[in-house]
Short mmCIF file of C-alpha atoms in Angstrom, two decimals:
data_model
loop_
_atom_site.label_atom_id
_atom_site.label_comp_id
_atom_site.label_asym_id
_atom_site.label_seq_id
_atom_site.Cartn_x
_atom_site.Cartn_y
_atom_site.Cartn_z
CA MET T 227 0.00 0.00 0.00
CA VAL T 228 1.22 3.51 -0.84
CA ASP T 229 2.03 5.60 2.23
CA PRO T 230 -0.90 7.85 3.16
CA ASP T 231 -0.66 11.45 1.97
CA LEU T 232 -1.07 13.13 5.34
CA GLN T 233 -1.35 16.65 3.92
CA ASP T 234 -4.15 15.62 1.58
CA ILE T 235 -5.90 13.81 4.43
CA HIS T 236 -5.52 16.85 6.68
CA ASP T 237 -6.94 19.22 4.10
CA PHE T 238 -9.90 16.96 3.38
CA LEU T 239 -10.66 16.46 7.08
CA VAL T 240 -10.74 20.24 7.51
CA GLU T 241 -13.19 20.48 4.61
CA VAL T 242 -15.40 17.72 6.04
CA ALA T 243 -15.29 19.28 9.52
CA MET T 244 -16.53 22.57 8.07
CA ARG T 245 -19.44 20.78 6.40
CA ALA T 246 -20.26 19.08 9.69
CA GLY T 247 -20.11 22.43 11.47
CA ASP T 248 -22.84 23.78 9.23
CA MET T 249 -25.02 20.79 10.10
CA ILE T 250 -24.39 21.21 13.83
CA THR T 251 -25.08 24.95 13.99
CA SER T 252 -28.22 24.68 11.88
CA ALA T 253 -29.74 22.01 14.14
CA ARG T 254 -32.19 22.87 16.88
CA PRO T 255 -31.68 20.25 19.59
CA SER T 256 -33.43 20.28 22.93
CA THR T 257 -33.44 18.19 26.07
CA SER T 258 -36.87 16.84 25.07
CA LYS T 259 -35.66 15.48 21.71
CA ILE T 260 -32.87 13.12 22.64
CA ASP T 261 -32.17 9.43 23.01
CA THR T 262 -29.93 7.79 25.58
CA LYS T 263 -27.42 4.96 25.31
CA LYS T 264 -26.08 3.66 28.61
CA ASN T 265 -28.03 5.94 30.97
CA SER T 266 -29.68 9.35 31.22
CA SER T 267 -26.31 11.15 31.08
CA ASP T 268 -25.12 9.34 27.91
CA LEU T 269 -26.96 11.22 25.17
CA VAL T 270 -27.31 10.97 21.40
CA THR T 271 -29.28 13.13 18.95
CA GLU T 272 -30.36 12.79 15.34
CA THR T 273 -27.68 15.34 14.50
CA ASP T 274 -24.91 13.13 15.93
CA GLN T 275 -26.08 10.32 13.70
CA ALA T 276 -26.59 12.46 10.58
CA VAL T 277 -23.17 14.07 10.90
CA GLU T 278 -21.45 10.70 11.21
CA VAL T 279 -23.25 9.37 8.14
CA MET T 280 -22.10 12.40 6.15
CA VAL T 281 -18.52 12.08 7.40
CA SER T 282 -18.22 8.34 6.82
CA SER T 283 -19.74 8.61 3.33
CA ALA T 284 -17.37 11.42 2.34
CA LEU T 285 -14.31 9.61 3.64
CA LYS T 286 -15.28 6.26 2.09
CA SER T 287 -15.80 7.95 -1.27
CA ARG T 288 -12.39 9.63 -1.24
CA TYR T 289 -10.37 6.95 0.59
CA PRO T 290 -12.18 3.67 -0.11
CA SER T 291 -9.41 1.42 1.22
CA TYR T 292 -9.18 3.02 4.68
CA GLU T 293 -11.06 1.86 7.76
CA PHE T 294 -13.56 3.95 9.71
CA LEU T 295 -14.33 3.97 13.46
CA GLY T 296 -17.11 6.28 14.62
CA GLU T 297 -18.94 6.74 17.89
CA GLU T 298 -22.45 6.30 16.49
CA SER T 299 -21.67 3.25 14.32
CA TYR T 300 -19.50 1.53 16.94
CA LYS T 301 -20.45 -2.00 17.94
CA PRO T 302 -19.03 -3.83 20.98
CA GLY T 303 -15.91 -5.74 20.01
CA MET T 304 -14.76 -3.22 17.40
CA HIS T 305 -11.15 -2.12 17.96
CA LEU T 306 -8.53 0.02 16.33
CA THR T 307 -6.04 -1.98 14.30
CA SER T 308 -2.76 -1.08 12.60
CA ALA T 309 -4.67 -0.40 9.36
CA PRO T 310 -5.08 3.22 8.21
CA THR T 311 -8.23 4.32 10.03
CA PHE T 312 -10.35 7.44 10.27
CA VAL T 313 -11.70 8.01 13.78
CA CYS T 314 -14.75 10.23 14.22
CA ASP T 315 -16.75 11.75 17.02
CA PRO T 316 -19.49 13.62 15.15
CA ILE T 317 -20.44 15.76 18.15
CA ASP T 318 -18.07 15.70 21.10
CA GLY T 319 -20.04 17.39 23.84
CA THR T 320 -23.54 16.16 23.04
CA THR T 321 -24.82 17.12 26.50
CA ASN T 322 -23.56 20.66 25.94
CA PHE T 323 -25.14 20.61 22.47
CA VAL T 324 -28.64 19.76 23.70
CA HIS T 325 -28.36 22.39 26.44
CA ALA T 326 -27.19 25.05 23.92
CA TYR T 327 -23.88 25.42 25.74
CA PRO T 328 -21.36 26.15 22.98
CA TYR T 329 -18.42 23.98 24.11
CA VAL T 330 -19.01 21.49 21.31
CA SER T 331 -16.84 20.06 18.55
CA ILE T 332 -16.52 17.58 15.77
CA SER T 333 -13.38 15.50 16.22
CA LEU T 334 -11.74 13.83 13.21
CA ALA T 335 -8.49 11.87 13.27
CA PHE T 336 -6.43 9.69 11.00
CA VAL T 337 -4.65 6.88 12.83
CA HIS T 338 -2.06 4.56 11.23
CA ASN T 339 -0.18 1.77 12.98
CA LEU T 340 -2.15 2.73 16.10
CA VAL T 341 -0.53 6.20 16.12
CA PRO T 342 -2.58 9.40 15.58
CA LYS T 343 -1.13 11.10 12.49
CA VAL T 344 -3.65 13.83 11.67
CA GLY T 345 -6.10 15.60 13.95
CA VAL T 346 -8.86 18.13 13.27
CA VAL T 347 -11.13 19.47 16.01
CA PHE T 348 -13.66 22.14 15.04
CA ASN T 349 -15.97 24.12 17.32
CA PRO T 350 -18.48 25.65 14.90
CA PHE T 351 -20.00 27.88 17.56
CA THR T 352 -16.72 29.73 18.14
CA SER T 353 -15.46 29.29 14.54
CA GLN T 354 -12.20 27.82 15.87
CA ILE T 355 -10.51 24.86 14.25
CA TYR T 356 -7.55 23.10 15.83
CA HIS T 357 -5.50 20.99 13.44
CA ALA T 358 -2.22 19.12 13.22
CA ILE T 359 -0.15 16.73 11.14
CA LYS T 360 2.40 14.60 12.96
CA GLY T 361 5.82 16.17 12.54
CA LYS T 362 4.47 19.47 11.21
CA GLY T 363 3.20 21.31 14.28
CA SER T 364 -0.30 22.14 15.45
CA TYR T 365 -2.36 25.25 14.80
CA LEU T 366 -5.47 27.17 15.77
CA THR T 367 -7.32 28.76 12.87
CA SER T 368 -10.26 31.14 13.07
CA THR T 369 -12.62 30.56 10.18
CA THR T 370 -14.15 34.04 10.44
CA LEU T 371 -10.99 36.18 10.26
CA SER T 372 -9.60 37.44 6.96
CA SER T 373 -6.53 35.74 5.53
CA ASP T 374 -4.36 38.81 6.13
CA ASP T 375 -5.16 38.94 9.86
CA PRO T 376 -2.14 37.66 11.84
CA ALA T 377 -4.54 35.91 14.23
CA LYS T 378 -6.10 33.90 11.37
CA MET T 379 -3.79 30.92 12.00
CA GLN T 380 -1.63 30.70 15.13
CA GLN T 381 0.84 27.97 15.96
CA LEU T 382 0.36 26.19 19.26
CA PRO T 383 1.07 26.66 22.08
CA LEU T 384 -0.26 30.21 22.06
CA ARG T 385 2.25 31.24 24.72
CA ASN T 386 5.64 30.89 23.15
CA PRO T 387 7.81 30.08 24.93
CA PRO T 388 5.42 28.30 27.27
CA GLU T 389 5.62 28.98 30.96
CA PRO T 390 7.26 26.45 33.28
CA LEU T 391 5.10 23.79 34.91
CA LYS T 392 5.48 25.01 38.46
CA GLY T 393 3.59 22.25 40.26
CA LEU T 394 0.06 21.15 40.99
CA ASP T 395 -0.55 24.03 43.38
CA GLN T 396 -0.27 26.44 40.44
CA ALA T 397 -2.13 24.32 37.90
CA LEU T 398 -5.48 24.67 36.16
CA ILE T 399 -6.72 21.16 35.45
CA ALA T 400 -9.61 19.78 33.39
CA ILE T 401 -11.56 16.81 34.68
CA GLU T 402 -14.82 15.18 33.59
CA TRP T 403 -17.50 13.32 35.54
CA GLY T 404 -18.39 10.96 32.68
CA ASN T 405 -21.55 8.90 32.52
CA GLU T 406 -20.64 6.30 35.17
CA ARG T 407 -22.14 7.66 38.40
CA SER T 408 -21.53 4.68 40.68
CA GLY T 409 -18.96 1.95 41.22
CA ASN T 410 -15.18 1.88 41.30
CA ASN T 411 -14.41 4.39 38.55
CA TYR T 412 -16.81 6.97 39.94
CA ALA T 413 -15.28 6.57 43.40
CA VAL T 414 -11.75 6.91 42.03
CA LYS T 415 -12.71 10.11 40.24
CA VAL T 416 -14.56 11.75 43.10
CA ASN T 417 -11.87 10.91 45.64
CA THR T 418 -9.13 12.12 43.30
CA PHE T 419 -11.00 15.37 42.62
CA ARG T 420 -11.15 15.93 46.38
CA VAL T 421 -7.41 15.40 46.81
CA LEU T 422 -6.58 17.69 43.89
CA ALA T 423 -8.79 20.48 45.24
CA ALA T 424 -8.24 20.16 48.99
CA SER T 425 -5.88 22.37 50.96
CA LYS T 426 -2.42 21.11 51.75
CA GLU T 427 -3.35 21.16 55.43
CA ASP T 428 -6.03 18.57 54.61
CA GLY T 429 -3.64 16.45 52.55
CA GLY T 430 -4.57 17.88 49.17
CA ALA T 431 -2.68 19.41 46.27
CA MET T 432 -4.73 22.64 46.30
CA VAL T 433 -4.62 23.15 42.54
CA HIS T 434 -5.62 26.59 41.30
CA SER T 435 -8.92 25.09 40.14
CA LEU T 436 -10.65 22.24 38.34
CA ARG T 437 -12.66 22.66 35.13
CA SER T 438 -15.34 20.27 33.84
CA LEU T 439 -16.32 21.58 30.42
CA GLY T 440 -17.84 18.60 28.62
CA SER T 441 -15.73 17.92 25.52
CA ALA T 442 -12.65 15.69 25.68
CA ALA T 443 -11.44 16.86 22.28
CA LEU T 444 -11.66 20.55 23.19
CA ASN T 445 -10.10 19.88 26.58
CA LEU T 446 -7.06 18.35 24.85
CA CYS T 447 -6.87 21.33 22.52
CA ALA T 448 -7.01 23.69 25.50
CA VAL T 449 -4.03 21.86 27.01
CA ALA T 450 -2.28 22.16 23.64
CA THR T 451 -2.81 25.93 23.62
CA GLY T 452 -1.36 26.20 27.13
CA GLY T 453 -4.60 27.54 28.61
CA LEU T 454 -5.02 24.40 30.69
CA ASP T 455 -2.04 22.77 32.38
CA ALA T 456 -3.42 19.24 32.34
CA TYR T 457 -6.48 17.10 31.66
CA TRP T 458 -7.23 13.82 33.46
CA GLU T 459 -9.84 11.54 31.96
CA GLY T 460 -11.32 8.10 32.43
CA GLY T 461 -14.10 6.51 30.43
CA CYS T 462 -13.87 8.24 27.08
CA TRP T 463 -13.05 6.44 23.82
CA ALA T 464 -10.59 6.60 20.92
CA TRP T 465 -12.90 8.93 18.97
CA ASP T 466 -12.83 11.39 21.88
CA VAL T 467 -9.04 11.66 22.05
CA ALA T 468 -7.37 10.60 18.79
CA ALA T 469 -7.53 14.00 17.09
CA GLY T 470 -6.66 15.98 20.20
CA TRP T 471 -3.77 13.59 20.88
CA VAL T 472 -1.76 14.62 17.81
CA ILE T 473 -2.69 18.29 18.31
CA LEU T 474 -1.39 18.08 21.87
CA GLU T 475 1.85 16.30 21.02
CA GLU T 476 2.64 18.62 18.12
CA ALA T 477 2.30 21.53 20.57
CA GLY T 478 4.93 19.96 22.82
CA GLY T 479 2.45 18.31 25.17
CA MET T 480 2.63 14.79 26.54
CA MET T 481 -0.04 12.10 26.78
CA VAL T 482 0.30 9.35 29.36
CA GLY T 483 -2.13 6.96 31.00
CA GLY T 484 -4.72 7.89 33.57
CA ASN T 485 -3.36 5.39 36.09
CA LYS T 486 -0.02 5.53 37.88
CA GLY T 487 2.97 4.37 35.84
CA GLU T 488 1.30 4.25 32.43
CA TRP T 489 4.00 6.01 30.42
CA GLU T 490 3.05 4.54 27.03
CA PRO T 491 -0.74 4.62 26.67
CA SER T 492 -2.65 3.20 23.73
CA VAL T 493 -5.15 5.36 21.87
CA ASP T 494 -8.09 3.19 22.88
CA GLN T 495 -7.25 2.41 26.52
CA ARG T 496 -9.92 4.81 27.84
CA ARG T 497 -7.89 6.52 30.59
CA TYR T 498 -5.50 9.37 29.97
CA LEU T 499 -3.53 12.24 31.43
CA ALA T 500 -2.57 15.08 29.08
CA VAL T 501 0.03 17.65 30.14
CA ARG T 502 0.91 20.82 28.27
CA GLY T 503 4.28 21.67 26.78
CA THR T 504 6.97 23.52 28.67
CA GLU T 505 10.17 25.21 27.60
CA ARG T 506 12.12 22.98 29.97
CA GLY T 507 11.01 19.80 28.19
CA THR T 508 10.05 16.30 29.20
CA GLU T 509 11.79 16.12 32.57
CA GLU T 510 9.61 18.92 33.93
CA GLN T 511 6.54 17.28 32.43
CA LYS T 512 7.45 13.94 34.00
CA THR T 513 7.87 15.55 37.42
CA PHE T 514 4.40 17.08 37.08
CA ILE T 515 2.92 13.77 35.91
CA GLU T 516 4.36 11.83 38.82
CA ALA T 517 3.00 14.43 41.24
CA PHE T 518 -0.43 14.10 39.64
CA TRP T 519 -0.32 10.31 39.74
CA GLY T 520 0.44 10.61 43.45
CA CYS T 521 -3.00 12.19 43.92
CA ILE T 522 -4.97 9.41 42.19
CA GLN T 523 -7.06 7.49 44.70
CA GLY T 524 -7.29 3.98 43.29
CA THR T 525 -7.18 2.50 39.79
CA LEU T 526 -9.42 3.31 36.84
CA GLU T 527 -10.70 0.14 35.14
CA TYR T 528 -12.57 0.23 31.83
CA ASP T 529 -13.54 -2.41 29.29
CA ILE T 530 -12.20 -1.79 25.79
#
């Protein structure tokens, strides 16, 4: 097989994401017109399904020999393989979408040999598109600014050079509750959130604050920009993180596992810790990661 043309794939994914954005912003969802999957916090709309059909059809037409893995067409037992694969979350942040809260994105990735190679994350409500090709950097483009505006396309991270990672007590960290609201994983999350937030006198890390915003893909992009210092997640899927993964790494960030000692995570392992880039490089990131892992209260366990 001929090596994939990553630039061509990138450019087409941007085009498809823009089409999807039009579908998302023209929809009129509401909390009374939704279906659920696992429980009442795991939502899906007709727009999620329609966007994925459009995306998968467009990609299959242009790249007929490549595989496709999408949230809405996923069946238990389906896994990423080493084959060239497009990975799609048609609406990442469906709960936000139905509540008209504009932290919503379409997330599109190209994964080859189980490594994210191209990532495109588009929030059509803010007209911001995050995009990256492995080895070529990551960027934030505003679709509404003119081409001669210097802010039209900015390389990530936005702070350059990035500030040092000074420790958990000076960190802004994204977390998510997920749709599991009982059992081991819920307990691990809640107890870890408490340790991260609590004062040092009470045995906590006393981070600057925690943010729960509702879109894994956009959270990863926020870490890539440098706006967030880290993002800890358990329970999401490959389609939630594959695009943001390459955007993060191309901005100098690091992705590791969501449990202690997981230095080499797989894309579909469902537990992650993303840390932003720093001018001082990987040693500073590793120190931060080990400090974060020291706050985790238990072990996240998810079926793949």
